[in-house]
């Protein structure tokens, strides 16, 4: 009888754990709009975390619905990465640093990856930026002149253009940005530029590198464009841009005002291709995260008044200027949705 | 049989003791969860419109907005001073609904909730500068409301450096997240010297970032500490320029020890009793 009661306790505990796991694994949501064509598809990685960024959950959102990604993710300053993958890369960097009698690095700020190269940008200056060759896992620090470096910068964008990488960073404690052109073979900084920026151009949503390698910054009713060859130029806009995102081709500058999004799509040559307004899903919307891909604008929004849903994920087709997909996200545990990015696999 | 009998008594008894302890600790920590303004809200415009403010005016502004004299004097020069102060007054009298989220293993963190478990911003941050300190009393462990503190390392880009909790490393975060705490206090070094602040921030960035959290980390780690906790990080940063912010110079430094330092002045409060340091 005693043994039976202990089995009952054990059963209750195991059942509770299973219920807890099941309850917290699925993300409650409502599909509000679906104007996708049958062969149309997309996949978005949606990351939730708590205020300390120590508990993270990831989900895959597609037209078929939202499913959990059963991987352990870890937050870094600008996003989330699988823990095992990041720990391996950081360990590789720190082993290299140890061989150079340098102290280990821990605070990753920005991550870039393409077919052949990974960049890890840690907090600090150029001395804390490393590239890893994906083929042989060799590590290359950057080679630069000391007066091109700064004590601290926030790398927000890296693009490979031809045989060079372009790095765009916000300078710490300053309203200015730094643009570095890096030879893709030698990792030597060939050009270093510093440009003064608008006081509102302070986060990675406020400036970007377009597909031509020009740095674009919000600047009231203009965009400020910079390249080492053409220097600074201004692109007039019919509205005060708050955000700017770039894609593999065009860029988009936009502003959110209550329930309306005003935008201008620009070509790689910084010509305005089209402009207009779009309706947002709630009466009041704030931008949490977003990206621009294949002429589609993906936005993670927050309704501070929580009229119906606290968060929305919307997809706009800017070729047709239509909202093609929208989900309302319900509260999930004590975590908040913090980031979205394209999910390639 | 005797063994099973003991387990049948011990398990339920342990559960009862745990439940009673939890209730007692919950009641105890709820006592200082939030300080509501004791005075009624008044129309501040006549005071804010004056060219010169008296000591009494500053005291009234503090009681109505949570903005202390040093910051009021700074803001007075801005073109939208009255609008700004009225907005801060709105926030100061807003009700808060406190919920608690667990911070493993045994800590709780209060936040302002909408009643359905979602966090709401409690107030807006007054303008802040590099080197300012952000405090909150909204973290507690087993009845001890120890609080949390962070250092502003980049006011232009809104970044604070914090050692957050066990299992994390000290890192830069977004200053705006402090708005979700039901209690907040902003303090600054008296007679702020920008050059000195620059050195403090430079040291914090190079030596205090990426350190694992350790509540037992010692003050005697020298110039290259290997671990830290929230208040120790602040203490280490300022000690690097020979400023000791620990008000009681003890072995351990807590957020309360820092907030009580005579070297610091209060700039903004929300949910804190203005008559107390902590």
Short mmCIF file of N, CA, C and O in Angstrom, two decimals, chain B residues 176-248:
data_model
loop_
_atom_site.label_atom_id
_atom_site.label_comp_id
_atom_site.label_asym_id
_atom_site.label_seq_id
_atom_site.Cartn_x
_atom_site.Cartn_y
_atom_site.Cartn_z
N UNK B 176 15.58 51.02 -22.03
CA UNK B 176 14.12 51.16 -22.00
C UNK B 176 13.46 50.04 -21.21
O UNK B 176 12.33 50.20 -20.75
N UNK B 177 14.13 48.91 -21.00
CA UNK B 177 13.48 47.81 -20.27
C UNK B 177 13.27 48.15 -18.79
O UNK B 177 12.45 47.54 -18.12
N UNK B 178 14.01 49.15 -18.29
CA UNK B 178 13.85 49.53 -16.88
C UNK B 178 12.46 50.14 -16.64
O UNK B 178 11.99 50.21 -15.50
N UNK B 179 11.80 50.57 -17.70
CA UNK B 179 10.48 51.18 -17.56
C UNK B 179 9.43 50.18 -17.11
O UNK B 179 8.33 50.56 -16.71
N UNK B 180 9.74 48.90 -17.20
CA UNK B 180 8.76 47.88 -16.85
C UNK B 180 8.79 47.50 -15.37
O UNK B 180 7.94 46.74 -14.90
N UNK B 181 9.79 48.03 -14.65
CA UNK B 181 9.82 47.78 -13.21
C UNK B 181 8.82 48.69 -12.52
O UNK B 181 8.69 49.86 -12.88
N UNK B 182 8.15 48.22 -11.47
CA UNK B 182 7.25 49.11 -10.71
C UNK B 182 8.02 50.12 -9.84
O UNK B 182 7.42 51.08 -9.37
N UNK B 183 9.28 49.86 -9.57
CA UNK B 183 10.08 50.81 -8.78
C UNK B 183 11.34 51.17 -9.55
O UNK B 183 11.95 50.32 -10.20
N UNK B 184 11.72 52.45 -9.47
CA UNK B 184 12.89 52.90 -10.23
C UNK B 184 13.50 54.12 -9.55
O UNK B 184 12.79 54.98 -9.03
N UNK B 185 14.82 54.16 -9.58
CA UNK B 185 15.51 55.33 -9.05
C UNK B 185 16.73 55.59 -9.92
O UNK B 185 17.51 54.66 -10.17
N UNK B 186 16.87 56.81 -10.38
CA UNK B 186 18.02 57.18 -11.19
C UNK B 186 18.92 58.06 -10.33
O UNK B 186 18.44 59.02 -9.71
N UNK B 187 20.20 57.74 -10.27
CA UNK B 187 21.12 58.53 -9.46
C UNK B 187 22.36 58.85 -10.27
O UNK B 187 22.65 58.20 -11.29
N UNK B 188 23.09 59.82 -9.80
CA UNK B 188 24.28 60.27 -10.52
C UNK B 188 25.34 60.70 -9.52
O UNK B 188 25.02 61.17 -8.43
N UNK B 189 26.56 60.61 -9.96
CA UNK B 189 27.66 61.09 -9.12
C UNK B 189 27.51 62.60 -8.96
O UNK B 189 27.27 63.32 -9.94
N UNK B 190 27.64 63.09 -7.72
CA UNK B 190 27.57 64.54 -7.51
C UNK B 190 28.75 65.20 -8.21
O UNK B 190 29.83 64.61 -8.32
N UNK B 191 28.53 66.43 -8.65
CA UNK B 191 29.59 67.17 -9.36
C UNK B 191 30.18 66.34 -10.49
O UNK B 191 31.39 66.14 -10.59
N UNK B 192 29.31 65.82 -11.30
CA UNK B 192 29.67 64.91 -12.40
C UNK B 192 30.76 65.49 -13.28
O UNK B 192 30.65 66.59 -13.81
N UNK B 193 31.82 64.71 -13.46
CA UNK B 193 32.94 65.09 -14.31
C UNK B 193 32.95 64.20 -15.55
O UNK B 193 33.21 62.99 -15.42
N UNK B 194 32.67 64.74 -16.73
CA UNK B 194 32.57 63.89 -17.93
C UNK B 194 33.82 63.07 -18.21
O UNK B 194 33.72 61.94 -18.67
N UNK B 195 34.97 63.65 -17.91
CA UNK B 195 36.22 62.92 -18.20
C UNK B 195 36.33 61.69 -17.29
O UNK B 195 36.70 60.60 -17.73
N UNK B 196 35.98 61.88 -16.03
CA UNK B 196 36.01 60.78 -15.07
C UNK B 196 34.99 59.71 -15.46
O UNK B 196 35.27 58.51 -15.41
N UNK B 197 33.82 60.15 -15.86
CA UNK B 197 32.77 59.22 -16.28
C UNK B 197 33.25 58.42 -17.49
O UNK B 197 33.01 57.22 -17.59
N UNK B 198 33.95 59.09 -18.40
CA UNK B 198 34.50 58.40 -19.57
C UNK B 198 35.44 57.28 -19.16
O UNK B 198 35.42 56.18 -19.73
N UNK B 199 36.26 57.54 -18.14
CA UNK B 199 37.20 56.51 -17.66
C UNK B 199 36.44 55.35 -17.02
O UNK B 199 36.80 54.18 -17.19
N UNK B 200 35.41 55.67 -16.26
CA UNK B 200 34.60 54.63 -15.60
C UNK B 200 33.97 53.73 -16.66
O UNK B 200 34.00 52.50 -16.56
N UNK B 201 33.40 54.34 -17.68
CA UNK B 201 32.72 53.57 -18.73
C UNK B 201 33.73 52.75 -19.53
O UNK B 201 33.47 51.60 -19.88
N UNK B 202 34.86 53.35 -19.80
CA UNK B 202 35.90 52.63 -20.54
C UNK B 202 36.34 51.39 -19.76
O UNK B 202 36.46 50.29 -20.32
N UNK B 203 36.55 51.55 -18.46
CA UNK B 203 36.93 50.41 -17.62
C UNK B 203 35.82 49.37 -17.61
O UNK B 203 36.06 48.16 -17.75
N UNK B 204 34.57 49.84 -17.45
CA UNK B 204 33.44 48.91 -17.39
C UNK B 204 33.36 48.09 -18.67
O UNK B 204 33.14 46.88 -18.64
N UNK B 205 33.55 48.73 -19.79
CA UNK B 205 33.46 48.03 -21.08
C UNK B 205 34.58 47.02 -21.26
O UNK B 205 34.39 45.94 -21.80
N UNK B 206 35.77 47.39 -20.84
CA UNK B 206 36.91 46.51 -21.13
C UNK B 206 37.09 45.43 -20.07
O UNK B 206 37.54 44.33 -20.38
N UNK B 207 36.76 45.71 -18.83
CA UNK B 207 37.04 44.76 -17.75
C UNK B 207 35.81 44.12 -17.13
O UNK B 207 35.92 43.07 -16.47
N UNK B 208 34.66 44.74 -17.26
CA UNK B 208 33.49 44.24 -16.53
C UNK B 208 32.41 43.65 -17.43
O UNK B 208 31.36 43.24 -16.95
N UNK B 209 32.66 43.59 -18.71
CA UNK B 209 31.67 43.02 -19.62
C UNK B 209 31.99 41.54 -19.81
O UNK B 209 33.15 41.16 -19.92
N UNK B 210 30.94 40.70 -19.87
CA UNK B 210 31.16 39.27 -20.11
C UNK B 210 31.57 38.50 -18.88
O UNK B 210 32.01 37.36 -19.00
N UNK B 211 31.43 39.09 -17.68
CA UNK B 211 31.80 38.38 -16.46
C UNK B 211 30.64 37.53 -15.97
O UNK B 211 29.50 37.98 -15.98
N UNK B 212 30.91 36.30 -15.53
CA UNK B 212 29.82 35.47 -15.00
C UNK B 212 29.30 36.04 -13.69
O UNK B 212 30.05 36.60 -12.90
N UNK B 213 28.00 35.86 -13.48
CA UNK B 213 27.34 36.35 -12.26
C UNK B 213 27.71 35.44 -11.10
O UNK B 213 27.58 34.22 -11.19
N UNK B 214 28.13 36.02 -10.00
CA UNK B 214 28.46 35.25 -8.80
C UNK B 214 28.12 36.12 -7.60
O UNK B 214 28.79 37.12 -7.33
N UNK B 215 27.06 35.74 -6.87
CA UNK B 215 26.61 36.55 -5.73
C UNK B 215 27.68 36.62 -4.64
O UNK B 215 27.70 37.54 -3.82
N UNK B 216 28.60 35.66 -4.65
CA UNK B 216 29.64 35.65 -3.62
C UNK B 216 30.95 36.25 -4.13
O UNK B 216 31.97 36.19 -3.45
N UNK B 217 30.90 36.87 -5.31
CA UNK B 217 32.13 37.46 -5.87
C UNK B 217 32.68 38.50 -4.90
O UNK B 217 31.93 39.28 -4.30
N UNK B 218 33.99 38.53 -4.78
CA UNK B 218 34.64 39.38 -3.79
C UNK B 218 34.96 40.75 -4.35
O UNK B 218 35.18 40.94 -5.54
N UNK B 219 35.02 41.72 -3.42
CA UNK B 219 35.45 43.06 -3.80
C UNK B 219 36.95 43.09 -4.07
O UNK B 219 37.47 43.99 -4.71
N UNK B 220 37.65 42.08 -3.56
CA UNK B 220 39.12 42.11 -3.64
C UNK B 220 39.64 41.34 -4.84
O UNK B 220 40.47 40.44 -4.68
N UNK B 221 39.13 41.66 -6.01
CA UNK B 221 39.57 40.94 -7.19
C UNK B 221 40.59 41.73 -8.00
O UNK B 221 41.03 41.28 -9.05
N UNK B 222 40.92 42.90 -7.53
CA UNK B 222 41.93 43.68 -8.23
C UNK B 222 41.40 44.27 -9.51
O UNK B 222 40.20 44.44 -9.71
N UNK B 223 42.33 44.56 -10.40
CA UNK B 223 42.02 45.32 -11.60
C UNK B 223 41.36 44.49 -12.71
O UNK B 223 40.82 45.04 -13.66
N UNK B 224 41.44 43.18 -12.58
CA UNK B 224 40.89 42.32 -13.64
C UNK B 224 39.98 41.28 -13.00
O UNK B 224 40.35 40.11 -12.89
N UNK B 225 38.78 41.69 -12.57
CA UNK B 225 37.89 40.74 -11.87
C UNK B 225 37.46 39.61 -12.80
O UNK B 225 37.36 39.78 -14.01
N UNK B 226 37.15 38.47 -12.19
CA UNK B 226 36.73 37.30 -12.98
C UNK B 226 35.25 37.00 -12.82
O UNK B 226 34.71 36.16 -13.54
N UNK B 227 34.60 37.66 -11.87
CA UNK B 227 33.16 37.46 -11.70
C UNK B 227 32.59 38.69 -11.00
O UNK B 227 33.34 39.52 -10.46
N UNK B 228 31.28 38.80 -11.02
CA UNK B 228 30.65 39.98 -10.44
C UNK B 228 29.17 39.70 -10.16
O UNK B 228 28.66 38.62 -10.43
N UNK B 229 28.54 40.66 -9.53
CA UNK B 229 27.06 40.67 -9.46
C UNK B 229 26.63 42.12 -9.65
O UNK B 229 27.47 43.01 -9.81
N UNK B 230 25.32 42.36 -9.61
CA UNK B 230 24.83 43.66 -10.12
C UNK B 230 25.44 44.85 -9.41
O UNK B 230 25.95 45.78 -10.06
N UNK B 231 25.43 44.84 -8.07
CA UNK B 231 25.93 46.01 -7.36
C UNK B 231 27.46 46.01 -7.31
O UNK B 231 28.08 47.08 -7.31
N UNK B 232 28.05 44.82 -7.32
CA UNK B 232 29.51 44.76 -7.33
C UNK B 232 30.06 45.34 -8.62
O UNK B 232 31.09 46.03 -8.62
N UNK B 233 29.37 45.09 -9.73
CA UNK B 233 29.82 45.64 -11.02
C UNK B 233 29.92 47.16 -10.96
O UNK B 233 30.89 47.77 -11.41
N UNK B 234 28.89 47.79 -10.37
CA UNK B 234 28.89 49.24 -10.24
C UNK B 234 30.04 49.68 -9.34
O UNK B 234 30.78 50.62 -9.64
N UNK B 235 30.16 49.00 -8.22
CA UNK B 235 31.21 49.33 -7.28
C UNK B 235 32.59 49.19 -7.94
O UNK B 235 33.44 50.06 -7.80
N UNK B 236 32.78 48.10 -8.69
CA UNK B 236 34.06 47.87 -9.37
C UNK B 236 34.34 48.98 -10.39
O UNK B 236 35.47 49.45 -10.52
N UNK B 237 33.31 49.38 -11.11
CA UNK B 237 33.50 50.40 -12.15
C UNK B 237 33.98 51.72 -11.54
O UNK B 237 34.93 52.34 -12.03
N UNK B 238 33.31 52.14 -10.46
CA UNK B 238 33.67 53.42 -9.85
C UNK B 238 34.96 53.31 -9.05
O UNK B 238 35.73 54.27 -8.94
N UNK B 239 35.22 52.15 -8.50
CA UNK B 239 36.45 51.96 -7.71
C UNK B 239 37.68 52.05 -8.61
O UNK B 239 38.77 52.39 -8.12
N UNK B 240 37.47 51.78 -9.90
CA UNK B 240 38.61 51.84 -10.83
C UNK B 240 39.18 53.26 -10.92
O UNK B 240 40.33 53.44 -11.34
N UNK B 241 38.38 54.25 -10.52
CA UNK B 241 38.87 55.64 -10.48
C UNK B 241 38.89 56.13 -9.03
O UNK B 241 38.75 57.32 -8.76
N UNK B 242 39.03 55.16 -8.11
CA UNK B 242 39.17 55.45 -6.67
C UNK B 242 37.94 56.10 -6.05
O UNK B 242 38.06 56.90 -5.13
N UNK B 243 36.77 55.80 -6.57
CA UNK B 243 35.54 56.26 -5.93
C UNK B 243 34.87 55.04 -5.32
O UNK B 243 34.49 54.10 -6.02
N UNK B 244 34.71 55.07 -3.99
CA UNK B 244 34.10 53.96 -3.28
C UNK B 244 32.65 54.31 -3.00
O UNK B 244 32.35 55.15 -2.15
N UNK B 245 31.73 53.67 -3.72
CA UNK B 245 30.31 53.97 -3.57
C UNK B 245 29.62 53.15 -2.50
O UNK B 245 28.43 53.30 -2.28
N UNK B 246 30.36 52.25 -1.83
CA UNK B 246 29.73 51.42 -0.81
C UNK B 246 29.56 52.26 0.45
O UNK B 246 30.53 52.62 1.10
N UNK B 247 28.31 52.57 0.82
CA UNK B 247 28.06 53.51 1.91
C UNK B 247 28.51 52.96 3.26
O UNK B 247 28.79 53.73 4.17
N UNK B 248 28.57 51.63 3.43
CA UNK B 248 28.98 51.12 4.73
C UNK B 248 30.32 50.38 4.68
O UNK B 248 30.76 49.82 5.67
#
